[in-house]
Coordinates of C-alpha atoms in Angstrom, one line a residue:
Chain A
X1 CA -0.1 -0.1 0.0
X2 CA 1.1 3.2 -1.0
X3 CA 0.9 6.4 1.9
X4 CA 0.6 10.3 1.0
X5 CA 0.1 13.0 2.9
X6 CA -2.6 15.2 2.5
X7 CA -1.5 18.5 0.6
X8 CA 0.4 20.8 3.2
X9 CA -1.1 24.4 3.9
X10 CA 0.3 25.8 1.3
X11 CA -0.4 23.7 -1.2
X12 CA -4.3 24.2 0.0
X13 CA -3.5 28.0 -0.2
X14 CA -2.1 28.0 -3.8
X15 CA -5.2 25.3 -4.8
X16 CA -7.4 28.8 -3.5
X17 CA -5.5 31.3 -5.2
X18 CA -7.3 33.0 -8.0
X19 CA -11.0 31.4 -6.9
X20 CA -14.0 33.2 -5.9
X21 CA -14.2 33.4 -2.4
X22 CA -17.7 32.3 -1.3
X23 CA -20.0 30.7 -4.8
X24 CA -17.0 28.8 -6.0
X25 CA -15.8 27.7 -2.5
X26 CA -19.5 26.7 -2.1
X27 CA -19.7 24.8 -5.3
X28 CA -16.1 23.4 -4.6
X29 CA -17.4 21.7 -1.3
X30 CA -20.3 20.7 -2.6
X31 CA -18.7 18.7 -5.7
X32 CA -16.1 17.8 -3.3
X33 CA -18.8 16.2 -0.7
X34 CA -20.7 14.3 -4.0
X35 CA -17.1 12.9 -5.0
X36 CA -16.7 11.7 -1.6
X37 CA -19.9 10.1 -0.7
X38 CA -19.9 6.9 -2.3
X39 CA -16.3 5.8 -0.9
X40 CA -17.1 7.1 2.4
X41 CA -20.2 5.3 2.5
X42 CA -19.0 2.3 1.1
X43 CA -16.2 2.2 3.6
X44 CA -18.2 3.1 6.3
X45 CA -21.5 0.5 5.7
X46 CA -18.9 -2.3 5.0
X47 CA -16.6 -1.9 8.2
X48 CA -18.5 0.6 10.8
X49 CA -21.8 -1.1 11.4
X50 CA -20.1 -4.5 11.6
X51 CA -17.8 -3.2 14.4
X52 CA -20.7 -2.0 16.3
X53 CA -22.9 -5.1 15.5
X54 CA -19.6 -7.2 16.3
X55 CA -19.4 -5.8 19.8
X56 CA -22.9 -6.2 20.5
X57 CA -22.4 -10.4 18.9
X58 CA -19.9 -10.6 21.8
X59 CA -22.0 -9.8 24.5
X60 CA -24.1 -12.5 23.9
X61 CA -24.5 -16.4 24.4
X62 CA -25.1 -17.3 20.2
X63 CA -24.5 -20.3 19.3
X64 CA -25.6 -21.1 16.0
X65 CA -26.3 -24.9 16.5
X66 CA -27.9 -23.7 19.8
X67 CA -30.0 -20.9 18.8
X68 CA -32.8 -21.2 21.3
X69 CA -30.1 -20.6 24.1
X70 CA -29.2 -17.1 22.3
X71 CA -29.1 -14.4 25.1
X72 CA -27.3 -11.5 26.4
X73 CA -24.5 -12.6 28.7
X74 CA -22.4 -9.3 29.4
X75 CA -19.0 -9.9 29.6
X76 CA -18.9 -13.3 29.8
X77 CA -17.2 -14.3 26.8
X78 CA -14.5 -12.0 27.3
X79 CA -14.1 -14.1 30.7
X80 CA -14.1 -17.2 28.7
X81 CA -11.8 -16.3 26.1
X82 CA -9.6 -14.7 28.1
X83 CA -9.2 -17.1 30.6
X84 CA -8.9 -19.8 27.6
X85 CA -4.9 -21.4 27.5
X86 CA -5.8 -22.0 23.4
X87 CA -6.5 -18.1 23.0
X88 CA -3.1 -17.3 24.9
X89 CA -1.2 -19.6 22.6
X90 CA -2.9 -18.7 19.8
X91 CA -1.8 -14.7 21.3
X92 CA 1.6 -15.5 21.7
X93 CA 2.4 -17.7 18.5
X94 CA 0.8 -14.6 16.6
X95 CA 3.3 -11.8 18.7
X96 CA 5.9 -14.3 18.5
X97 CA 5.4 -14.7 14.2
X98 CA 5.4 -11.2 14.2
X99 CA 8.4 -9.9 15.8
X100 CA 10.4 -12.6 14.0
X101 CA 8.7 -12.0 10.9
X102 CA 9.0 -8.4 10.9
X103 CA 12.6 -8.3 12.3
X104 CA 14.1 -10.6 9.6
X105 CA 12.0 -8.3 7.0
X106 CA 13.6 -5.4 8.0
X107 CA 16.9 -6.9 7.7
X108 CA 16.1 -8.6 4.4
X109 CA 14.2 -5.8 3.0
X110 CA 17.2 -3.5 3.5
X111 CA 19.1 -5.0 1.5
X112 CA 17.0 -5.6 -1.2
X113 CA 16.0 -1.8 -1.2
X114 CA 19.3 -1.5 -1.5
X115 CA 20.2 -4.0 -4.5
X116 CA 16.6 -2.8 -6.6
X117 CA 18.1 0.8 -5.5
X118 CA 21.9 1.0 -6.4
X119 CA 22.4 -2.6 -8.8
X120 CA 25.0 -1.0 -11.6
X121 CA 23.3 -4.2 -13.7
X122 CA 20.2 -5.5 -14.0
X123 CA 18.1 -3.2 -12.0
X124 CA 14.9 -3.7 -14.1
X125 CA 15.4 -7.3 -13.7
X126 CA 15.6 -7.4 -10.0
X127 CA 12.9 -5.1 -9.5
X128 CA 10.7 -7.2 -11.7
X129 CA 11.5 -10.6 -9.9
X130 CA 10.9 -8.7 -6.6
X131 CA 7.3 -8.1 -7.7
X132 CA 6.8 -12.0 -8.3
X133 CA 6.3 -12.4 -4.3
X134 CA 4.7 -9.6 -4.1
X135 CA 2.1 -10.4 -6.4
X136 CA 1.6 -14.2 -6.3
X137 CA -1.9 -15.7 -4.2
X138 CA -0.4 -16.3 -0.7
X139 CA -2.4 -19.7 -0.7
X140 CA -0.4 -20.3 -3.7
X141 CA 3.0 -19.8 -2.2
X142 CA 1.8 -21.6 0.7
X143 CA 1.1 -25.0 -1.2
X144 CA 4.7 -24.6 -2.5
X145 CA 5.9 -24.5 1.0
X146 CA 4.2 -27.1 2.0
X147 CA 4.5 -29.9 -1.1
X148 CA 8.6 -28.6 -0.4
X149 CA 8.2 -29.2 2.8
X150 CA 5.9 -32.7 2.7
X151 CA 8.3 -35.9 3.2
X152 CA 9.2 -37.6 0.2
X153 CA 7.6 -35.4 -2.3
X154 CA 9.1 -32.0 -1.3
X155 CA 12.7 -31.3 -2.5
X156 CA 13.6 -29.3 0.8
X157 CA 12.2 -31.8 3.1
X158 CA 14.2 -34.4 0.9
X159 CA 17.5 -32.2 1.5
X160 CA 17.2 -30.9 5.0
X161 CA 15.0 -33.6 7.3
X162 CA 15.4 -36.5 5.4
X163 CA 12.8 -39.2 6.9
X164 CA 10.9 -36.5 9.2
X165 CA 7.9 -34.3 8.7
X166 CA 8.5 -31.0 9.5
X167 CA 5.0 -30.1 9.3
X168 CA 3.9 -32.3 12.1
X169 CA 6.4 -30.7 14.5
X170 CA 5.5 -27.5 16.3
X171 CA 8.7 -26.0 16.3
X172 CA 9.5 -26.7 12.7
X173 CA 6.2 -25.6 11.7
X174 CA 6.3 -22.3 13.1
X175 CA 9.7 -21.6 11.1
X176 CA 8.2 -22.8 8.0
X177 CA 5.3 -20.8 8.6
X178 CA 7.9 -18.0 9.6
X179 CA 9.7 -19.0 6.5
X180 CA 6.5 -18.6 3.8
X181 CA 5.8 -15.4 5.6
X182 CA 9.3 -13.7 5.2
X183 CA 9.3 -15.0 1.9
X184 CA 6.0 -13.2 0.4
X185 CA 5.8 -9.9 2.5
X186 CA 10.0 -8.9 2.0
X187 CA 9.5 -7.5 -1.4
X188 CA 7.0 -5.2 0.0
X189 CA 8.7 -4.0 2.6
X190 CA 11.3 -3.5 0.1
X191 CA 10.0 -1.2 -1.8
X192 CA 8.9 1.0 1.1
X193 CA 12.4 1.0 1.9
X194 CA 13.1 1.8 -1.5
X195 CA 10.8 5.3 -1.3
X196 CA 12.7 6.1 1.7
X197 CA 16.2 5.3 0.2
X198 CA 15.1 7.8 -2.8
X199 CA 14.9 10.6 -0.4
X200 CA 18.8 10.1 0.8
X201 CA 20.4 12.9 -1.3
X202 CA 23.6 11.6 -2.9
X203 CA 25.4 14.8 -2.3
X204 CA 25.4 14.1 1.3
X205 CA 26.3 10.7 1.0
X206 CA 29.5 11.9 -0.9
X207 CA 30.1 14.7 1.6
X208 CA 30.1 12.0 4.4
X209 CA 32.6 9.6 2.3
X210 CA 35.1 12.9 1.8
X211 CA 34.6 13.5 5.6
X212 CA 36.3 9.6 5.9
X213 CA 33.0 7.4 6.9
X214 CA 32.9 4.0 5.6
X215 CA 30.0 2.5 4.0
X216 CA 29.0 1.0 7.5
X217 CA 29.3 4.3 9.2
X218 CA 27.7 6.3 6.1
X219 CA 24.7 3.9 6.3
X220 CA 23.9 4.0 10.0
X221 CA 24.7 7.6 10.3
X222 CA 23.5 9.2 7.2
X223 CA 20.8 7.0 5.2
X224 CA 19.3 5.6 8.7
X225 CA 18.3 9.0 10.5
X226 CA 17.3 10.1 6.8
X227 CA 15.6 7.0 6.3
X228 CA 13.9 6.8 9.9
X229 CA 10.2 7.8 8.7
X230 CA 10.4 5.4 5.8
X231 CA 11.8 2.4 8.1
X232 CA 8.9 3.5 11.0
X233 CA 6.2 3.5 8.5
X234 CA 7.4 0.3 6.7
X235 CA 7.1 -1.1 10.3
X236 CA 3.8 0.1 11.3
X237 CA 2.4 -1.4 8.4
X238 CA 4.1 -4.9 7.9
X239 CA 3.6 -5.3 11.8
X240 CA -0.4 -4.5 11.7
X241 CA -0.1 -7.2 8.3
X242 CA 1.7 -9.8 10.0
X243 CA -1.1 -9.8 13.1
X244 CA -3.3 -11.0 10.8
X245 CA -1.1 -13.9 9.5
X246 CA -3.9 -16.6 8.6
X247 CA -3.1 -18.2 4.9
X248 CA -0.1 -19.1 5.5
X249 CA -1.2 -21.0 8.5
X250 CA -4.2 -22.6 7.3
X251 CA -2.6 -24.1 4.4
X252 CA 0.7 -25.0 5.7
X253 CA -0.4 -26.2 9.4
X254 CA -4.3 -25.3 9.4
X255 CA -3.4 -24.3 12.9
X256 CA -2.4 -28.0 14.2
X257 CA 0.3 -28.6 17.0
X258 CA -0.1 -25.0 18.5
X259 CA 0.4 -22.9 15.4
X260 CA -2.5 -21.5 15.4
X261 CA -2.7 -17.6 15.3
X262 CA -5.4 -15.2 16.7
X263 CA -7.4 -15.2 13.2
X264 CA -7.0 -19.1 12.8
X265 CA -8.5 -19.4 16.2
X266 CA -11.4 -16.9 15.1
X267 CA -12.3 -18.8 12.2
X268 CA -12.2 -22.1 13.7
X269 CA -14.9 -20.7 16.2
X270 CA -16.6 -18.9 13.8
X271 CA -17.0 -21.3 10.9
X272 CA -16.3 -24.6 11.7
X273 CA -17.8 -24.1 15.7
X274 CA -20.7 -21.8 14.5
X275 CA -19.7 -19.7 17.9
X276 CA -20.9 -16.4 16.7
X277 CA -20.6 -14.5 20.7
X278 CA -16.9 -16.4 20.9
X279 CA -16.4 -15.4 17.6
X280 CA -17.0 -12.0 18.1
X281 CA -15.5 -11.7 20.9
X282 CA -12.4 -12.6 19.6
X283 CA -13.0 -10.1 16.9
X284 CA -13.1 -7.4 19.5
X285 CA -10.3 -8.6 21.0
X286 CA -8.2 -8.6 17.9
X287 CA -8.9 -5.2 16.9
X288 CA -8.0 -4.0 20.2
X289 CA -4.7 -5.8 19.6
X290 CA -4.5 -3.9 16.5
X291 CA -5.2 -0.6 17.9
X292 CA -2.8 -0.5 20.8
X293 CA 0.1 -1.7 18.0
X294 CA -0.9 1.5 16.0
X295 CA -1.5 3.5 19.1
X296 CA 2.8 2.6 20.2
X297 CA 4.2 3.1 16.7
X298 CA 2.5 6.6 16.0
X299 CA 2.2 8.0 19.7
X300 CA 6.1 6.1 21.4
X301 CA 7.9 6.2 18.1
X302 CA 6.4 9.1 16.5
X303 CA 5.6 7.2 13.3
X304 CA 4.2 9.9 11.0
X305 CA 0.6 8.4 10.6
X306 CA 0.5 7.7 6.2
X307 CA -1.7 10.9 5.3
X308 CA -1.5 13.2 8.0
X309 CA 0.1 16.8 7.6
X310 CA 3.7 17.5 7.3
X311 CA 2.5 19.7 10.5
X312 CA 1.8 16.5 12.6
X313 CA -1.2 16.8 15.2
X314 CA 0.8 16.0 18.3
Chain B
X1 CA 26.2 -1.2 -0.2
X2 CA 27.7 0.5 -3.2
X3 CA 30.5 3.0 -3.4
X4 CA 29.6 6.5 -4.1
X5 CA 30.6 7.9 -7.3
X6 CA 33.1 4.5 -7.6
X7 CA 33.8 3.6 -11.4
X8 CA 31.6 0.8 -13.0
X9 CA 34.6 -1.5 -13.4
X10 CA 34.2 -5.1 -14.2
X11 CA 34.9 -6.6 -11.0
X12 CA 31.5 -4.5 -9.3
X13 CA 29.7 -5.5 -12.2
X14 CA 30.4 -8.8 -11.6
X15 CA 29.5 -8.6 -8.1
X16 CA 26.2 -7.0 -8.5
X17 CA 25.2 -9.3 -11.2
X18 CA 26.0 -12.4 -8.3
X19 CA 23.5 -10.2 -6.0
X20 CA 20.7 -10.5 -8.9
X21 CA 21.5 -13.9 -9.4
X22 CA 20.3 -14.5 -5.5
X23 CA 17.4 -12.3 -5.9
X24 CA 16.3 -14.1 -8.7
X25 CA 17.0 -17.3 -7.1
X26 CA 14.9 -15.9 -3.9
X27 CA 12.0 -15.0 -6.0
X28 CA 11.8 -17.5 -8.3
X29 CA 12.1 -21.3 -6.8
X30 CA 8.9 -21.3 -4.7
X31 CA 7.4 -20.7 -7.8
X32 CA 9.1 -22.7 -10.0
X33 CA 8.7 -25.5 -7.7
X34 CA 4.7 -25.2 -8.4
X35 CA 5.1 -25.2 -11.8
X36 CA 7.5 -28.4 -12.1
X37 CA 4.9 -29.9 -9.5
X38 CA 2.0 -29.1 -12.0
X39 CA 3.7 -30.9 -15.0
X40 CA 4.9 -34.1 -13.0
X41 CA 2.9 -36.9 -13.5
X42 CA 1.2 -38.9 -10.9
X43 CA 3.5 -41.7 -10.6
X44 CA 6.8 -39.2 -10.1
X45 CA 4.7 -36.8 -8.2
X46 CA 6.3 -37.8 -5.3
X47 CA 10.2 -38.0 -6.3
X48 CA 11.0 -35.4 -4.5
X49 CA 12.9 -34.0 -7.6
X50 CA 12.9 -30.4 -8.2
X51 CA 12.6 -30.7 -12.0
X52 CA 9.8 -33.2 -13.4
X53 CA 11.5 -36.6 -14.3
X54 CA 8.3 -37.3 -16.7
X55 CA 6.5 -34.3 -18.3
X56 CA 2.4 -34.2 -18.5
X57 CA -0.4 -31.6 -18.8
X58 CA -2.8 -34.4 -17.4
X59 CA -3.2 -32.1 -14.3
X60 CA -4.2 -29.3 -16.1
X61 CA -6.5 -31.5 -18.7
X62 CA -8.2 -33.0 -15.3
X63 CA -9.0 -29.0 -13.7
X64 CA -10.5 -28.1 -16.6
X65 CA -12.7 -30.8 -17.0
X66 CA -13.7 -30.5 -13.4
X67 CA -17.0 -28.0 -13.0
X68 CA -15.2 -27.4 -9.3
X69 CA -12.1 -25.5 -10.6
X70 CA -13.7 -24.2 -14.1
X71 CA -16.8 -21.9 -11.8
X72 CA -14.3 -21.2 -9.1
X73 CA -12.3 -19.5 -12.1
X74 CA -15.1 -17.6 -13.3
X75 CA -15.9 -17.1 -9.9
X76 CA -12.3 -15.1 -9.2
X77 CA -12.3 -13.2 -12.4
X78 CA -15.9 -12.0 -12.1
X79 CA -15.3 -10.9 -8.5
X80 CA -12.2 -9.5 -9.2
X81 CA -13.0 -7.1 -11.8
X82 CA -16.1 -6.3 -11.2
X83 CA -14.5 -5.0 -7.5
X84 CA -12.2 -3.3 -9.0
X85 CA -14.2 -1.7 -11.6
X86 CA -16.1 -0.4 -8.2
X87 CA -13.3 0.5 -6.5
X88 CA -11.1 2.7 -8.6
X89 CA -14.9 4.4 -9.9
X90 CA -15.3 5.2 -6.5
X91 CA -11.5 5.6 -5.2
X92 CA -11.3 8.2 -8.3
X93 CA -13.5 10.2 -7.1
X94 CA -12.6 10.8 -3.9
X95 CA -9.2 11.2 -4.5
X96 CA -9.3 14.0 -7.0
X97 CA -11.4 15.4 -4.1
X98 CA -8.6 15.1 -1.3
X99 CA -6.2 15.8 -3.9
X100 CA -7.3 19.4 -5.4
X101 CA -10.1 20.4 -3.5
X102 CA -10.4 22.1 0.0
X103 CA -13.2 20.9 2.2
X104 CA -14.1 19.8 5.3
X105 CA -13.8 16.3 6.4
X106 CA -11.2 15.4 4.3
X107 CA -9.4 14.8 7.2
X108 CA -12.2 12.5 8.5
X109 CA -12.4 10.8 5.2
X110 CA -8.3 10.1 5.1
X111 CA -8.6 8.8 9.0
X112 CA -11.4 6.5 8.1
X113 CA -9.3 5.1 5.1
X114 CA -6.6 4.5 6.9
X115 CA -8.3 2.8 9.7
X116 CA -9.9 0.3 6.8
X117 CA -6.3 -0.3 5.7
X118 CA -4.9 -1.2 9.2
X119 CA -7.7 -3.1 10.1
X120 CA -7.7 -6.6 11.2
X121 CA -9.9 -8.0 8.4
X122 CA -10.9 -11.5 10.6
X123 CA -12.4 -8.6 12.8
X124 CA -15.0 -8.3 10.3
X125 CA -15.6 -11.7 9.3
X126 CA -17.9 -12.3 12.1
X127 CA -19.9 -9.7 12.0
X128 CA -19.9 -9.8 8.2
X129 CA -21.0 -13.6 8.3
X130 CA -24.0 -13.0 10.3
X131 CA -25.1 -9.9 8.6
X132 CA -25.0 -11.7 5.0
X133 CA -26.7 -14.5 6.0
X134 CA -29.6 -12.1 7.2
X135 CA -29.3 -10.2 4.1
X136 CA -28.8 -13.1 1.3
X137 CA -25.4 -12.1 0.8
X138 CA -23.9 -15.0 2.1
X139 CA -22.4 -17.1 -0.8
X140 CA -23.1 -14.6 -3.5
X141 CA -20.7 -12.5 -5.9
X142 CA -22.2 -9.1 -4.0
X143 CA -21.2 -10.5 -0.3
X144 CA -17.2 -10.9 -1.2
X145 CA -17.5 -7.9 -3.5
X146 CA -19.1 -5.5 -1.0
X147 CA -15.7 -6.2 1.3
X148 CA -13.2 -6.6 -1.1
X149 CA -14.3 -3.0 -2.5
X150 CA -14.3 -1.6 1.3
X151 CA -10.7 -3.2 2.1
X152 CA -9.5 -1.7 -1.6
X153 CA -10.7 1.7 -1.4
X154 CA -8.4 2.8 1.1
X155 CA -5.0 1.7 -1.2
X156 CA -7.3 3.4 -4.0
X157 CA -7.0 6.8 -2.6
X158 CA -3.9 6.7 -1.5
X159 CA -2.3 5.7 -4.5
X160 CA -4.4 7.7 -6.5
X161 CA -4.6 11.2 -4.6
X162 CA -0.7 10.5 -4.9
X163 CA -0.7 10.4 -9.1
X164 CA -3.3 13.1 -8.8
X165 CA -0.4 15.6 -7.3
X166 CA 1.6 15.1 -10.0
X167 CA -0.8 16.2 -13.1
X168 CA 0.1 20.0 -14.2
X169 CA -2.6 21.6 -12.2
X170 CA -1.9 24.4 -14.5
X171 CA -4.2 22.8 -17.4
X172 CA -7.1 22.8 -14.9
X173 CA -7.2 26.7 -14.3
X174 CA -6.7 27.0 -17.8
X175 CA -9.8 24.9 -18.4
X176 CA -11.4 26.7 -15.6
X177 CA -10.4 30.3 -17.2
X178 CA -12.2 28.8 -20.2
X179 CA -15.0 28.7 -18.8
X180 CA -15.4 25.0 -17.3
X181 CA -17.0 24.2 -14.6
X182 CA -15.1 22.1 -11.7
X183 CA -16.8 18.9 -12.8
X184 CA -16.3 19.6 -16.4
X185 CA -12.3 20.4 -16.2
X186 CA -12.2 16.8 -14.0
X187 CA -13.7 15.0 -16.9
X188 CA -12.3 16.3 -19.7
X189 CA -9.1 17.8 -18.8
X190 CA -7.8 15.9 -15.7
X191 CA -9.4 12.2 -16.2
X192 CA -7.3 11.7 -19.3
X193 CA -3.9 12.9 -17.9
X194 CA -4.9 10.7 -14.8
X195 CA -5.2 7.7 -16.8
X196 CA -1.9 5.9 -16.1
X197 CA -2.5 6.6 -12.1
X198 CA -5.9 4.7 -12.5
X199 CA -4.9 2.1 -14.7
X200 CA -2.2 1.5 -11.7
X201 CA -4.2 1.5 -9.3
X202 CA -6.7 -0.9 -11.5
X203 CA -3.5 -3.9 -11.1
X204 CA -3.1 -3.0 -7.0
X205 CA -6.4 -3.7 -6.3
X206 CA -6.8 -6.0 -9.2
X207 CA -4.2 -8.2 -7.2
X208 CA -5.6 -7.2 -3.6
X209 CA -8.9 -8.9 -4.5
X210 CA -7.3 -11.7 -6.4
X211 CA -5.0 -12.6 -3.5
X212 CA -7.8 -12.7 -0.8
X213 CA -8.5 -15.6 0.7
X214 CA -9.8 -15.3 4.7
X215 CA -13.2 -13.5 2.9
X216 CA -13.3 -15.8 0.2
X217 CA -13.1 -19.0 2.4
X218 CA -15.6 -17.2 5.2
X219 CA -18.3 -15.4 2.9
X220 CA -18.8 -18.5 0.9
X221 CA -20.0 -22.7 1.4
X222 CA -20.3 -23.8 -2.3
X223 CA -19.2 -23.5 -5.9
X224 CA -21.8 -20.9 -6.4
X225 CA -19.2 -17.9 -5.0
X226 CA -16.0 -19.8 -4.1
X227 CA -13.1 -17.9 -6.3
X228 CA -10.0 -19.9 -6.5
X229 CA -7.6 -19.5 -3.3
X230 CA -10.8 -21.1 -1.2
X231 CA -11.6 -23.9 -3.9
X232 CA -7.9 -25.1 -3.8
X233 CA -7.9 -26.0 0.1
X234 CA -11.4 -28.1 -0.8
X235 CA -9.4 -29.6 -3.7
X236 CA -9.6 -33.5 -3.3
X237 CA -8.2 -35.9 -6.1
X238 CA -10.8 -37.8 -8.1
X239 CA -11.3 -40.1 -5.8
X240 CA -10.6 -39.3 -2.1
X241 CA -7.8 -41.7 -2.0
X242 CA -5.9 -40.1 -4.7
X243 CA -3.2 -37.3 -4.2
X244 CA -4.5 -33.9 -5.1
X245 CA -1.2 -32.8 -5.1
X246 CA -0.9 -32.4 -9.1
X247 CA -4.1 -31.2 -9.9
X248 CA -3.9 -28.2 -6.9
X249 CA -0.4 -27.3 -8.1
X250 CA -1.8 -26.8 -11.7
X251 CA -4.7 -24.7 -10.5
X252 CA -2.2 -23.0 -8.2
X253 CA -0.1 -22.0 -11.4
X254 CA -3.2 -21.2 -13.7
X255 CA -4.3 -18.5 -11.0
X256 CA -0.5 -17.2 -10.8
X257 CA -0.2 -16.6 -14.8
X258 CA -2.2 -13.0 -14.2
X259 CA 0.1 -11.9 -11.6
X260 CA 3.1 -12.7 -13.9
X261 CA 2.0 -11.1 -16.8
X262 CA 1.4 -8.0 -14.9
X263 CA 4.7 -7.9 -13.5
X264 CA 6.5 -8.7 -16.5
X265 CA 4.6 -5.5 -18.6
X266 CA 4.1 -3.4 -15.7
X267 CA 7.1 -3.8 -13.0
X268 CA 7.5 0.0 -13.6
X269 CA 4.0 1.1 -13.1
X270 CA 3.8 -1.4 -10.0
X271 CA 6.8 -0.1 -8.8
X272 CA 5.5 3.6 -9.2
X273 CA 2.1 2.8 -7.5
X274 CA 3.8 1.1 -4.7
X275 CA 6.0 3.7 -3.8
X276 CA 4.4 6.7 -4.6
X277 CA 4.4 9.6 -2.6
X278 CA 5.2 7.3 0.2
X279 CA 6.7 8.7 3.4
X280 CA 7.6 12.0 2.7
X281 CA 7.0 12.9 5.8

């Protein structure tokens, strides 16, 4: 996803000049609202109402297998979920996978961004193939990894784990899930970082080189500080995205052997178990967790919220 | 890391070429593996070889003769195209307003888009599952198209408004001076200039809708609306004792083709779209 800022006050002022103050202004407003209304309506209708409904559902006992027992139970569902060991196992699996994959992606993504940005030969080729993991359907890639690690069938299983079934072992499974996730999403991280790299002025690097800074010092002392906003935004987006991991786990293990993420657990309770009350409770809890992550990034690390003004709101 | 201002010596070129090879291997090996599996015969599919020993088209023949796959492919194409079309039209309108017009509520619109972009999709699955069953949208095309549009809109609005800011706006002003209304200026002057950005956005949105698995598997229950990613996970062989590896691989390759085509022909555009206006803070 690409992120843009709203026009700065100066740009807006420039846009305003040369227009008649009142009548033209009102026409402009009306046009703007007309143009935005359909998009805003769809977004609010498909997310706003369901979220409110989700909170309402989470306060009820509502199991589609026993619809007659539907009743308002207050926070009981939250007590059930939050005292359930599977919820916490899934929660920590999700947190662990998020931290590990995003950290690895940051390092690999930075390397890949450098290659895409600076390669003397084959820059177009590198950029093209990099988009393959980004664009490929996650489920397709997940099947590729699953078959690769299946005993007998797979080239990776044959090479690295002969006579074993890595996808039936908890830690091997988690490692493979992380591998699949890293492979698929590193290019996206790299593209966001490349946008940041493009902002590092060459003169600055040249000046640093003349002052005797070696490559590593130029990287840590010049590039990283200039790229910091880009890095933070890339981390924010990838962290939120990693937290909702679903496709890879679903295909690779189905959540067996304690590899469920919170999304898998919610899906299992909802679609397999048909327990709407519990499913909605987990939905709300995941939403809260994501909100906390976003809040920490924006308030604590000072990530510029994508789309916010340059002046900032803080 | 490149030495700044270094000469393009053969040695340094060779080093970069080596890095290129690493990246190509990284990106393509998992894809080639599933291609290889799709061409293996039933007898050799479990030989663990990276390159097929015996080549066959049987797997492709098999999936195109089952309604399960063909129907899913039709669903995938139809749903992704319709969702893309609607999201891009609505997104273009909103992005024009965001990029060019001054109006109260702009912040709110951007805030809402941002919230949705960061939204855990699984949080919507529970309520949508119940609401769509009540409205009769469960297991229908619109039942998937609606959430796809919703989650594609933030992407469309951000990408498009970034593209729109690059357009020479003097032309719009000139059109207005010649007596065009803002709406005319939008349709006659800006829309043609914006076409490349719109096209790029359409590709990104299509990839998103084409890729989705969570909604596809949660909000469908039959062939009526099940898309290929969801159908793949229900694939069994011709009989339940048959290993579906070959057919899954063949189906996986088929739905990868459009992605490869986009990437090959529109690499520049996609990179520009994904990085456009990103992080200038």
